[in-house]
Amino acid sequence: METIRLDYPAEHTVPRRVHVGVVGSGDLEVLLEPSQDNQAHVLVNTSVDGFGVAWKNVLDRFFARFQCAVSIEINDFGATPGTVMLRLEQAAEAARA
Amino acid sequence: MNAEATPAAPRDYSRFLERRSFIEMRARERARAVLDPGSFRELLGPFDRIKSPWLPLQGIVAQADDGVVLARGTLDGRPALVAAIESAFQGGSTGEVSGAKIAGALELACRDCEQGRPVLPVLLLETGGVRLQEANLGLAAIAEIHAAIVALRRHVPVVGVVAGMVGCFGGMSLAAALCSRLVVTRQARIGMNGPEVIEQEAGIAELDATDRALIWSLIGGEQRWAVGLADDLEEDDAESIAAAVRRAFASGTPPALPRTVLIERYRERLAAIDPRQPLDGKTLRLLWNEPP
């Protein structure tokens, strides 16, 4: 098990918090909440060690488009990068809807 | 295939296609599907982060709600409580926190009932039983759930649902048995030990855990219903299951004698069975057949 923390600049806000996903095999849960300091913060708890670079790549790409001040907690149970991106997009869509 | 050879039996696929699978829903969706539309209100949700302190110590990622969704809402306008177990997280296993969430909610519902404010309790059980990583703490929580069900069912029916595909095993199968009414689907399984455990302990000659037809003929939902250990057999359809839950409460006061107090009846039934003779599901249905 590994914990990863990343921060990103933000320009917008989101109106609500959102929970999607499940800590099941090959899946993850995302808890997304508005943050108060005009920055985005990500905390990843993952069951698979040694994929810090892959996490950074996925989150860099996500926050290149989603520039919102949020705190995101990810509880991951071995999801592939594609699944991680889909869950993040799902959370983002629900937060903005 | 020529048309004449095919029996002219028009099949109604529309019902099948319109069906909303309950099995495919996650715990939160299941709780929403059972309650009156728009009445779902979650207690101790994921953002409260009441999760297992034990799993991370063992290198296992915890889930923010520890795999149990508690919701207040209404059933036909009457106050209700739903506890839904998320089978995708650690096989729906009952840990210290997830078990305490269920037990605590049932105890509060019981207190409300005692104070003249009836709450209709529904348990959506999808669990392999105790969470082995939390051992005795999980077992203690399961004992509290049992005690809470027994206390609560004096006031209102406690309705359990086992939909599948995980089923309901271990100490939580006792919780299912303690329910005033139990709703199952054909896909459900209910048993103390799972088939893999039995094969591992007693050998493949006793039970082949890969033989799905055999497993379901012994512990499947339809079999459990046919021998009187479950009350309603429903299709895997959210509306059918939600309707069965409402019917269970509409049947009025809890049954005077829950199955689990009919000790003599089951003792006699067991005494009539010779364990040296092979027994299959079909024979048990004949022996234990009772009007549903």
Tab-separated table of C-alpha atoms in Angstrom:
chain	number	residue	atom	x	y	z
A	1	MET	CA	0.000	0.000	0.000
A	2	GLU	CA	1.310	3.427	-0.956
A	3	THR	CA	0.190	7.005	-0.371
A	4	ILE	CA	0.769	9.730	-2.957
A	5	ARG	CA	0.057	13.462	-2.558
A	6	LEU	CA	-0.073	15.951	-5.432
A	7	ASP	CA	-1.163	19.600	-5.692
A	8	TYR	CA	-2.303	21.614	-8.718
A	9	PRO	CA	-3.187	25.264	-9.361
A	10	ALA	CA	-6.883	25.991	-9.860
A	11	GLU	CA	-8.994	28.714	-11.457
A	12	HIS	CA	-12.592	27.681	-10.852
A	13	THR	CA	-14.748	26.296	-8.058
A	14	VAL	CA	-17.218	23.445	-7.924
A	15	PRO	CA	-20.604	23.759	-6.225
A	16	ARG	CA	-20.815	20.362	-4.556
A	17	ARG	CA	-19.015	17.306	-3.276
A	18	VAL	CA	-19.231	13.997	-5.117
A	19	HIS	CA	-18.536	10.355	-4.312
A	20	VAL	CA	-18.151	7.750	-7.076
A	21	GLY	CA	-16.783	4.236	-7.355
A	22	VAL	CA	-15.948	1.419	-5.004
A	23	VAL	CA	-12.755	-0.043	-3.517
A	24	GLY	CA	-13.299	-3.284	-5.429
A	25	SER	CA	-10.982	-5.344	-7.595
A	26	GLY	CA	-9.668	-3.221	-10.472
A	27	ASP	CA	-11.734	-0.255	-9.336
A	28	LEU	CA	-11.365	2.781	-7.067
A	29	GLU	CA	-13.456	5.268	-5.143
A	30	VAL	CA	-13.138	9.019	-5.600
A	31	LEU	CA	-14.194	11.534	-2.951
A	32	LEU	CA	-14.222	15.026	-4.439
A	33	GLU	CA	-14.921	18.116	-2.304
A	34	PRO	CA	-14.571	21.859	-2.909
A	35	SER	CA	-11.299	23.126	-1.388
A	36	GLN	CA	-11.036	26.472	0.379
A	37	ASP	CA	-7.560	27.614	-0.688
A	38	ASN	CA	-7.939	28.036	-4.472
A	39	GLN	CA	-5.776	25.012	-5.102
A	40	ALA	CA	-6.391	21.392	-5.994
A	41	HIS	CA	-5.121	18.685	-3.666
A	42	VAL	CA	-5.016	14.970	-4.388
A	43	LEU	CA	-4.434	12.172	-1.904
A	44	VAL	CA	-4.071	8.695	-3.396
A	45	ASN	CA	-4.165	5.524	-1.302
A	46	THR	CA	-3.301	2.668	-3.639
A	47	SER	CA	-2.938	-1.060	-3.043
A	48	VAL	CA	-0.245	-1.338	-5.731
A	49	ASP	CA	3.230	0.001	-4.930
A	50	GLY	CA	5.658	1.608	-7.364
A	51	PHE	CA	3.328	3.382	-9.803
A	52	GLY	CA	3.904	6.963	-8.644
A	53	VAL	CA	4.906	8.112	-12.129
A	54	ALA	CA	1.790	6.615	-13.704
A	55	TRP	CA	-0.409	8.330	-11.084
A	56	LYS	CA	1.305	11.671	-11.727
A	57	ASN	CA	0.821	11.295	-15.489
A	58	VAL	CA	-2.886	10.496	-15.156
A	59	LEU	CA	-3.514	13.328	-12.676
A	60	ASP	CA	-1.422	15.842	-14.666
A	61	ARG	CA	-3.552	15.101	-17.713
A	62	PHE	CA	-6.806	15.305	-15.723
A	63	PHE	CA	-5.945	18.651	-14.119
A	64	ALA	CA	-4.744	20.116	-17.428
A	65	ARG	CA	-8.455	20.360	-18.268
A	66	PHE	CA	-10.206	20.254	-14.885
A	67	GLN	CA	-8.846	23.402	-13.270
A	68	CYS	CA	-11.070	23.457	-10.201
A	69	ALA	CA	-10.217	24.021	-6.537
A	70	VAL	CA	-10.995	20.616	-5.082
A	71	SER	CA	-9.712	18.131	-2.540
A	72	ILE	CA	-9.727	14.665	-4.039
A	73	GLU	CA	-9.190	11.468	-2.081
A	74	ILE	CA	-8.682	8.311	-4.105
A	75	ASN	CA	-8.891	4.854	-2.562
A	76	ASP	CA	-7.574	2.520	-5.244
A	77	PHE	CA	-7.736	-1.265	-5.461
A	78	GLY	CA	-5.580	-1.908	-8.510
A	79	ALA	CA	-7.439	0.117	-11.151
A	80	THR	CA	-5.753	0.608	-14.525
A	81	PRO	CA	-4.911	4.205	-15.577
A	82	GLY	CA	-7.873	4.157	-17.976
A	83	THR	CA	-10.283	3.233	-15.204
A	84	VAL	CA	-8.785	5.920	-12.955
A	85	MET	CA	-9.346	8.546	-15.652
A	86	LEU	CA	-12.942	7.399	-16.232
A	87	ARG	CA	-13.737	7.624	-12.504
A	88	LEU	CA	-12.144	11.099	-12.291
A	89	GLU	CA	-14.157	12.272	-15.312
A	90	GLN	CA	-17.311	10.782	-13.778
A	91	ALA	CA	-16.694	12.676	-10.531
A	92	ALA	CA	-15.906	15.909	-12.397
A	93	GLU	CA	-19.061	15.627	-14.485
A	94	ALA	CA	-21.229	15.041	-11.399
A	95	ALA	CA	-19.568	17.922	-9.520
A	96	ARG	CA	-20.243	20.409	-12.303
A	97	ALA	CA	-23.704	19.160	-13.260
B	1	MET	CA	-34.446	-23.176	-38.912
B	2	ASN	CA	-37.756	-23.332	-40.721
B	3	ALA	CA	-40.708	-21.523	-39.326
B	4	GLU	CA	-42.987	-24.536	-39.085
B	5	ALA	CA	-40.534	-26.414	-36.890
B	6	THR	CA	-40.497	-23.585	-34.391
B	7	PRO	CA	-43.414	-23.561	-31.975
B	8	ALA	CA	-45.378	-20.385	-32.439
B	9	ALA	CA	-44.715	-19.256	-28.890
B	10	PRO	CA	-44.334	-15.496	-28.859
B	11	ARG	CA	-41.861	-14.633	-26.156
B	12	ASP	CA	-42.334	-11.468	-24.192
B	13	TYR	CA	-38.854	-10.036	-24.090
B	14	SER	CA	-40.091	-6.560	-23.254
B	15	ARG	CA	-40.409	-7.319	-19.534
B	16	PHE	CA	-36.936	-8.806	-19.504
B	17	LEU	CA	-35.509	-5.777	-21.298
B	18	GLU	CA	-37.310	-3.251	-19.089
B	19	ARG	CA	-36.135	-4.977	-15.933
B	20	ARG	CA	-33.574	-3.119	-13.812
B	21	SER	CA	-31.141	-5.678	-12.446
B	22	PHE	CA	-30.847	-5.380	-8.666
B	23	ILE	CA	-27.816	-7.678	-8.635
B	24	GLU	CA	-25.831	-5.336	-10.871
B	25	MET	CA	-26.437	-2.372	-8.555
B	26	ARG	CA	-23.905	-1.233	-5.997
B	27	ALA	CA	-25.043	-0.994	-2.366
B	28	ARG	CA	-25.949	2.708	-2.512
B	29	GLU	CA	-28.074	2.223	-5.641
B	30	ARG	CA	-29.772	-0.777	-4.039
B	31	ALA	CA	-30.730	1.242	-0.974
B	32	ARG	CA	-32.106	4.002	-3.217
B	33	ALA	CA	-34.013	1.462	-5.311
B	34	VAL	CA	-35.751	-0.052	-2.276
B	35	LEU	CA	-36.797	3.257	-0.628
B	36	ASP	CA	-39.542	5.568	-1.910
B	37	PRO	CA	-38.167	7.749	-4.734
B	38	GLY	CA	-36.421	10.867	-3.439
B	39	SER	CA	-36.568	9.772	0.208
B	40	PHE	CA	-33.001	8.381	0.465
B	41	ARG	CA	-30.916	10.170	3.106
B	42	GLU	CA	-27.562	8.633	3.963
B	43	LEU	CA	-26.200	8.362	7.506
B	44	LEU	CA	-22.437	8.108	8.123
B	45	GLY	CA	-21.730	8.425	4.419
B	46	PRO	CA	-18.334	8.278	2.733
B	47	PHE	CA	-17.496	11.916	3.564
B	48	ASP	CA	-17.804	11.131	7.281
B	49	ARG	CA	-14.868	8.783	6.679
B	50	ILE	CA	-15.867	6.314	9.391
B	51	LYS	CA	-13.624	3.566	8.061
B	52	SER	CA	-11.627	0.555	9.196
B	53	PRO	CA	-8.561	1.435	11.268
B	54	TRP	CA	-7.327	-2.170	10.900
B	55	LEU	CA	-7.076	-2.679	7.136
B	56	PRO	CA	-4.342	-0.045	6.440
B	57	LEU	CA	-2.223	-1.603	9.223
B	58	GLN	CA	-2.298	-4.777	7.132
B	59	GLY	CA	-1.501	-2.986	3.879
B	60	ILE	CA	-5.098	-3.036	2.600
B	61	VAL	CA	-6.811	0.090	1.269
B	62	ALA	CA	-9.881	1.043	3.335
B	63	GLN	CA	-13.151	2.304	1.858
B	64	ALA	CA	-14.546	5.598	3.148
B	65	ASP	CA	-17.849	4.027	4.293
B	66	ASP	CA	-16.318	0.648	5.264
B	67	GLY	CA	-18.627	-1.069	2.792
B	68	VAL	CA	-21.953	-0.380	4.496
B	69	VAL	CA	-24.515	2.150	3.288
B	70	LEU	CA	-26.977	3.269	5.966
B	71	ALA	CA	-29.971	5.212	4.777
B	72	ARG	CA	-33.114	6.660	6.268
B	73	GLY	CA	-36.084	7.149	4.028
B	74	THR	CA	-39.646	5.967	3.612
B	75	LEU	CA	-41.483	2.854	2.392
B	76	ASP	CA	-44.964	3.778	1.197
B	77	GLY	CA	-44.546	6.935	3.271
B	78	ARG	CA	-43.623	5.135	6.520
B	79	PRO	CA	-40.219	5.870	8.123
B	80	ALA	CA	-37.678	3.221	7.179
B	81	LEU	CA	-34.038	2.276	7.656
B	82	VAL	CA	-31.978	0.449	5.046
B	83	ALA	CA	-28.562	-1.087	5.709
B	84	ALA	CA	-26.962	-2.216	2.444
B	85	ILE	CA	-23.701	-4.153	2.317
B	86	GLU	CA	-21.320	-3.416	-0.580
B	87	SER	CA	-20.165	-6.807	-1.829
B	88	ALA	CA	-17.461	-5.375	-4.118
B	89	PHE	CA	-15.459	-4.106	-1.131
B	90	GLN	CA	-13.678	-7.001	0.618
B	91	GLY	CA	-16.436	-9.429	-0.401
B	92	GLY	CA	-18.972	-7.526	1.702
B	93	SER	CA	-17.170	-8.782	4.784
B	94	THR	CA	-18.286	-7.497	8.172
B	95	GLY	CA	-15.580	-5.660	10.083
B	96	GLU	CA	-15.621	-3.790	13.350
B	97	VAL	CA	-16.826	-0.528	11.807
B	98	SER	CA	-19.189	-1.852	9.129
B	99	GLY	CA	-20.736	-4.226	11.675
B	100	ALA	CA	-21.088	-1.479	14.266
B	101	LYS	CA	-22.816	0.728	11.682
B	102	ILE	CA	-25.475	-1.944	11.103
B	103	ALA	CA	-25.842	-2.877	14.786
B	104	GLY	CA	-25.971	0.762	15.913
B	105	ALA	CA	-28.600	1.648	13.312
B	106	LEU	CA	-30.772	-1.327	14.319
B	107	GLU	CA	-30.400	-0.436	18.012
B	108	LEU	CA	-31.504	3.157	17.315
B	109	ALA	CA	-34.440	1.859	15.256
B	110	CYS	CA	-35.371	-0.357	18.206
B	111	ARG	CA	-35.257	2.627	20.568
B	112	ASP	CA	-37.509	4.575	18.204
B	113	CYS	CA	-39.967	1.659	18.120
B	114	GLU	CA	-39.989	1.466	21.920
B	115	GLN	CA	-40.811	5.185	22.042
B	116	GLY	CA	-43.763	4.725	19.730
B	117	ARG	CA	-42.056	5.833	16.521
B	118	PRO	CA	-41.960	2.688	14.367
B	119	VAL	CA	-39.123	2.399	11.869
B	120	LEU	CA	-39.223	-0.280	9.169
B	121	PRO	CA	-35.814	-2.012	9.021
B	122	VAL	CA	-34.451	-3.555	5.796
B	123	LEU	CA	-31.129	-5.394	5.541
B	124	LEU	CA	-29.619	-5.836	2.073
B	125	LEU	CA	-27.235	-8.672	2.848
B	126	GLU	CA	-24.429	-9.456	0.410
B	127	THR	CA	-21.540	-10.759	2.427
B	128	GLY	CA	-19.034	-13.545	2.901
B	129	GLY	CA	-19.411	-13.096	6.665
B	130	VAL	CA	-16.854	-11.823	9.129
B	131	ARG	CA	-13.863	-9.855	7.804
B	132	LEU	CA	-10.995	-12.172	8.667
B	133	GLN	CA	-8.519	-9.271	8.986
B	134	GLU	CA	-10.595	-7.928	11.883
B	135	ALA	CA	-11.339	-11.339	13.399
B	136	ASN	CA	-12.912	-11.142	16.853
B	137	LEU	CA	-13.917	-7.491	16.512
B	138	GLY	CA	-15.960	-8.377	13.413
B	139	LEU	CA	-17.476	-11.383	15.157
B	140	ALA	CA	-18.417	-9.237	18.152
B	141	ALA	CA	-20.129	-6.781	15.800
B	142	ILE	CA	-22.027	-9.650	14.143
B	143	ALA	CA	-23.226	-10.833	17.575
B	144	GLU	CA	-24.477	-7.289	18.224
B	145	ILE	CA	-26.335	-7.358	14.892
B	146	HIS	CA	-27.985	-10.667	15.876
B	147	ALA	CA	-29.042	-9.286	19.266
B	148	ALA	CA	-30.382	-6.108	17.655
B	149	ILE	CA	-32.455	-8.063	15.107
B	150	VAL	CA	-33.974	-10.228	17.857
B	151	ALA	CA	-34.821	-7.137	19.925
B	152	LEU	CA	-36.225	-5.221	16.971
B	153	ARG	CA	-38.355	-7.995	15.477
B	154	ARG	CA	-40.595	-7.912	18.557
B	155	HIS	CA	-41.776	-4.483	17.389
B	156	VAL	CA	-41.671	-4.582	13.589
B	157	PRO	CA	-40.827	-7.169	10.955
B	158	VAL	CA	-37.117	-7.095	10.148
B	159	VAL	CA	-36.882	-7.730	6.407
B	160	GLY	CA	-33.750	-9.216	4.858
B	161	VAL	CA	-32.891	-9.370	1.151
B	162	VAL	CA	-30.244	-11.673	-0.324
B	163	ALA	CA	-30.061	-10.918	-4.050
B	164	GLY	CA	-26.642	-12.300	-5.088
B	165	MET	CA	-24.198	-12.808	-6.588
B	166	VAL	CA	-22.010	-12.973	-3.483
B	167	GLY	CA	-24.785	-14.383	-1.302
B	168	CYS	CA	-24.833	-14.430	2.468
B	169	PHE	CA	-22.472	-16.590	4.494
B	170	GLY	CA	-20.914	-17.140	7.889
B	171	GLY	CA	-22.223	-15.263	10.898
B	172	MET	CA	-24.235	-12.995	8.629
B	173	SER	CA	-26.194	-16.007	7.317
B	174	LEU	CA	-27.452	-16.282	10.891
B	175	ALA	CA	-28.501	-12.627	10.663
B	176	ALA	CA	-30.448	-13.517	7.490
B	177	ALA	CA	-32.062	-16.452	9.308
B	178	LEU	CA	-33.073	-14.200	12.212
B	179	CYS	CA	-34.971	-11.821	9.923
B	180	SER	CA	-38.766	-11.911	10.241
B	181	ARG	CA	-39.023	-12.208	6.482
B	182	LEU	CA	-36.344	-13.051	3.951
B	183	VAL	CA	-36.508	-12.128	0.254
B	184	VAL	CA	-34.224	-14.008	-2.164
B	185	THR	CA	-33.577	-14.347	-5.887
B	186	ARG	CA	-32.607	-17.513	-7.769
B	187	GLN	CA	-29.062	-16.142	-7.972
B	188	ALA	CA	-28.728	-15.818	-4.184
B	189	ARG	CA	-26.929	-18.317	-1.994
B	190	ILE	CA	-27.259	-18.641	1.756
B	191	GLY	CA	-25.085	-20.893	3.885
B	192	MET	CA	-22.819	-21.047	6.907
B	193	ASN	CA	-19.690	-22.173	5.021
B	194	GLY	CA	-19.161	-21.320	1.379
B	195	PRO	CA	-18.617	-24.176	-1.113
B	196	GLU	CA	-14.870	-23.518	-1.423
B	197	VAL	CA	-14.445	-23.760	2.339
B	198	ILE	CA	-16.361	-27.051	2.472
B	199	GLU	CA	-14.335	-28.532	-0.386
B	200	GLN	CA	-11.098	-27.429	1.261
B	201	GLU	CA	-12.024	-28.862	4.647
B	202	ALA	CA	-13.961	-32.014	3.717
B	203	GLY	CA	-12.543	-32.873	0.307
B	204	ILE	CA	-13.843	-32.798	-3.250
B	205	ALA	CA	-15.741	-36.062	-2.669
B	206	GLU	CA	-17.918	-34.183	-0.167
B	207	LEU	CA	-18.528	-31.156	-2.385
B	208	ASP	CA	-17.154	-30.008	-5.729
B	209	ALA	CA	-17.088	-26.221	-5.390
B	210	THR	CA	-16.870	-25.764	-9.183
B	211	ASP	CA	-20.201	-27.561	-9.768
B	212	ARG	CA	-22.472	-24.538	-9.907
B	213	ALA	CA	-25.674	-26.525	-10.524
B	214	LEU	CA	-24.943	-28.666	-7.465
B	215	ILE	CA	-24.099	-25.641	-5.287
B	216	TRP	CA	-27.299	-23.810	-6.209
B	217	SER	CA	-29.379	-26.990	-5.775
B	218	LEU	CA	-28.170	-27.107	-2.166
B	219	ILE	CA	-27.855	-23.490	-0.990
B	220	GLY	CA	-29.374	-21.428	-3.826
B	221	GLY	CA	-32.191	-18.956	-3.231
B	222	GLU	CA	-34.851	-21.099	-4.905
B	223	GLN	CA	-33.905	-24.130	-2.787
B	224	ARG	CA	-33.864	-22.098	0.431
B	225	TRP	CA	-37.324	-20.777	-0.459
B	226	ALA	CA	-38.656	-24.243	-1.394
B	227	VAL	CA	-37.651	-25.702	1.988
B	228	GLY	CA	-39.174	-22.800	3.890
B	229	LEU	CA	-35.984	-21.001	4.926
B	230	ALA	CA	-36.824	-17.934	2.814
B	231	ASP	CA	-40.230	-16.307	2.360
B	232	ASP	CA	-40.197	-14.653	-1.065
B	233	LEU	CA	-38.534	-15.735	-4.293
B	234	GLU	CA	-38.226	-12.800	-6.680
B	235	GLU	CA	-36.796	-12.102	-10.124
B	236	ASP	CA	-33.570	-10.074	-10.296
B	237	ASP	CA	-35.569	-6.878	-10.767
B	238	ALA	CA	-35.317	-3.791	-8.558
B	239	GLU	CA	-39.064	-3.115	-8.762
B	240	SER	CA	-40.020	-6.694	-7.852
B	241	ILE	CA	-37.657	-6.690	-4.900
B	242	ALA	CA	-38.808	-3.262	-3.687
B	243	ALA	CA	-42.415	-4.498	-3.956
B	244	ALA	CA	-41.592	-7.698	-2.025
B	245	VAL	CA	-40.040	-5.604	0.760
B	246	ARG	CA	-43.221	-3.508	0.975
B	247	ARG	CA	-45.417	-6.632	1.019
B	248	ALA	CA	-43.342	-8.028	3.874
B	249	PHE	CA	-44.211	-4.978	5.960
B	250	ALA	CA	-47.797	-4.822	4.737
B	251	SER	CA	-48.362	-8.340	6.075
B	252	GLY	CA	-48.722	-6.531	9.377
B	253	THR	CA	-47.326	-7.440	12.755
B	254	PRO	CA	-44.285	-9.669	12.913
B	255	PRO	CA	-44.994	-13.408	12.806
B	256	ALA	CA	-45.748	-14.690	16.306
B	257	LEU	CA	-43.169	-17.437	15.976
B	258	PRO	CA	-40.089	-16.625	13.891
B	259	ARG	CA	-38.330	-19.624	12.364
B	260	THR	CA	-35.474	-19.287	14.808
B	261	VAL	CA	-37.688	-20.044	17.826
B	262	LEU	CA	-39.173	-23.177	16.210
B	263	ILE	CA	-36.331	-25.207	17.627
B	264	GLU	CA	-38.319	-28.424	18.145
B	265	ARG	CA	-39.628	-28.377	14.585
B	266	TYR	CA	-36.133	-28.218	13.127
B	267	ARG	CA	-34.714	-30.627	15.705
B	268	GLU	CA	-37.313	-33.232	14.622
B	269	ARG	CA	-36.614	-32.576	10.977
B	270	LEU	CA	-32.895	-33.014	11.470
B	271	ALA	CA	-33.420	-36.150	13.577
B	272	ALA	CA	-35.355	-37.705	10.689
B	273	ILE	CA	-32.347	-37.388	8.388
B	274	ASP	CA	-29.708	-40.120	8.326
B	275	PRO	CA	-26.393	-38.363	7.653
B	276	ARG	CA	-24.899	-41.653	6.354
B	277	GLN	CA	-27.330	-41.600	3.441
B	278	PRO	CA	-26.723	-39.184	0.588
B	279	LEU	CA	-29.133	-36.263	0.618
B	280	ASP	CA	-29.704	-33.938	-2.304
B	281	GLY	CA	-31.639	-30.725	-2.652
B	282	LYS	CA	-34.587	-32.402	-4.371
B	283	THR	CA	-35.055	-34.944	-1.569
B	284	LEU	CA	-34.821	-32.246	1.073
B	285	ARG	CA	-37.608	-30.353	-0.716
B	286	LEU	CA	-39.817	-33.460	-0.419
B	287	LEU	CA	-38.912	-33.945	3.233
B	288	TRP	CA	-39.246	-30.304	4.262
B	289	ASN	CA	-41.866	-29.168	1.825
B	290	GLU	CA	-44.070	-26.597	3.434
B	291	PRO	CA	-46.535	-24.153	2.017
B	292	PRO	CA	-44.699	-20.882	1.261
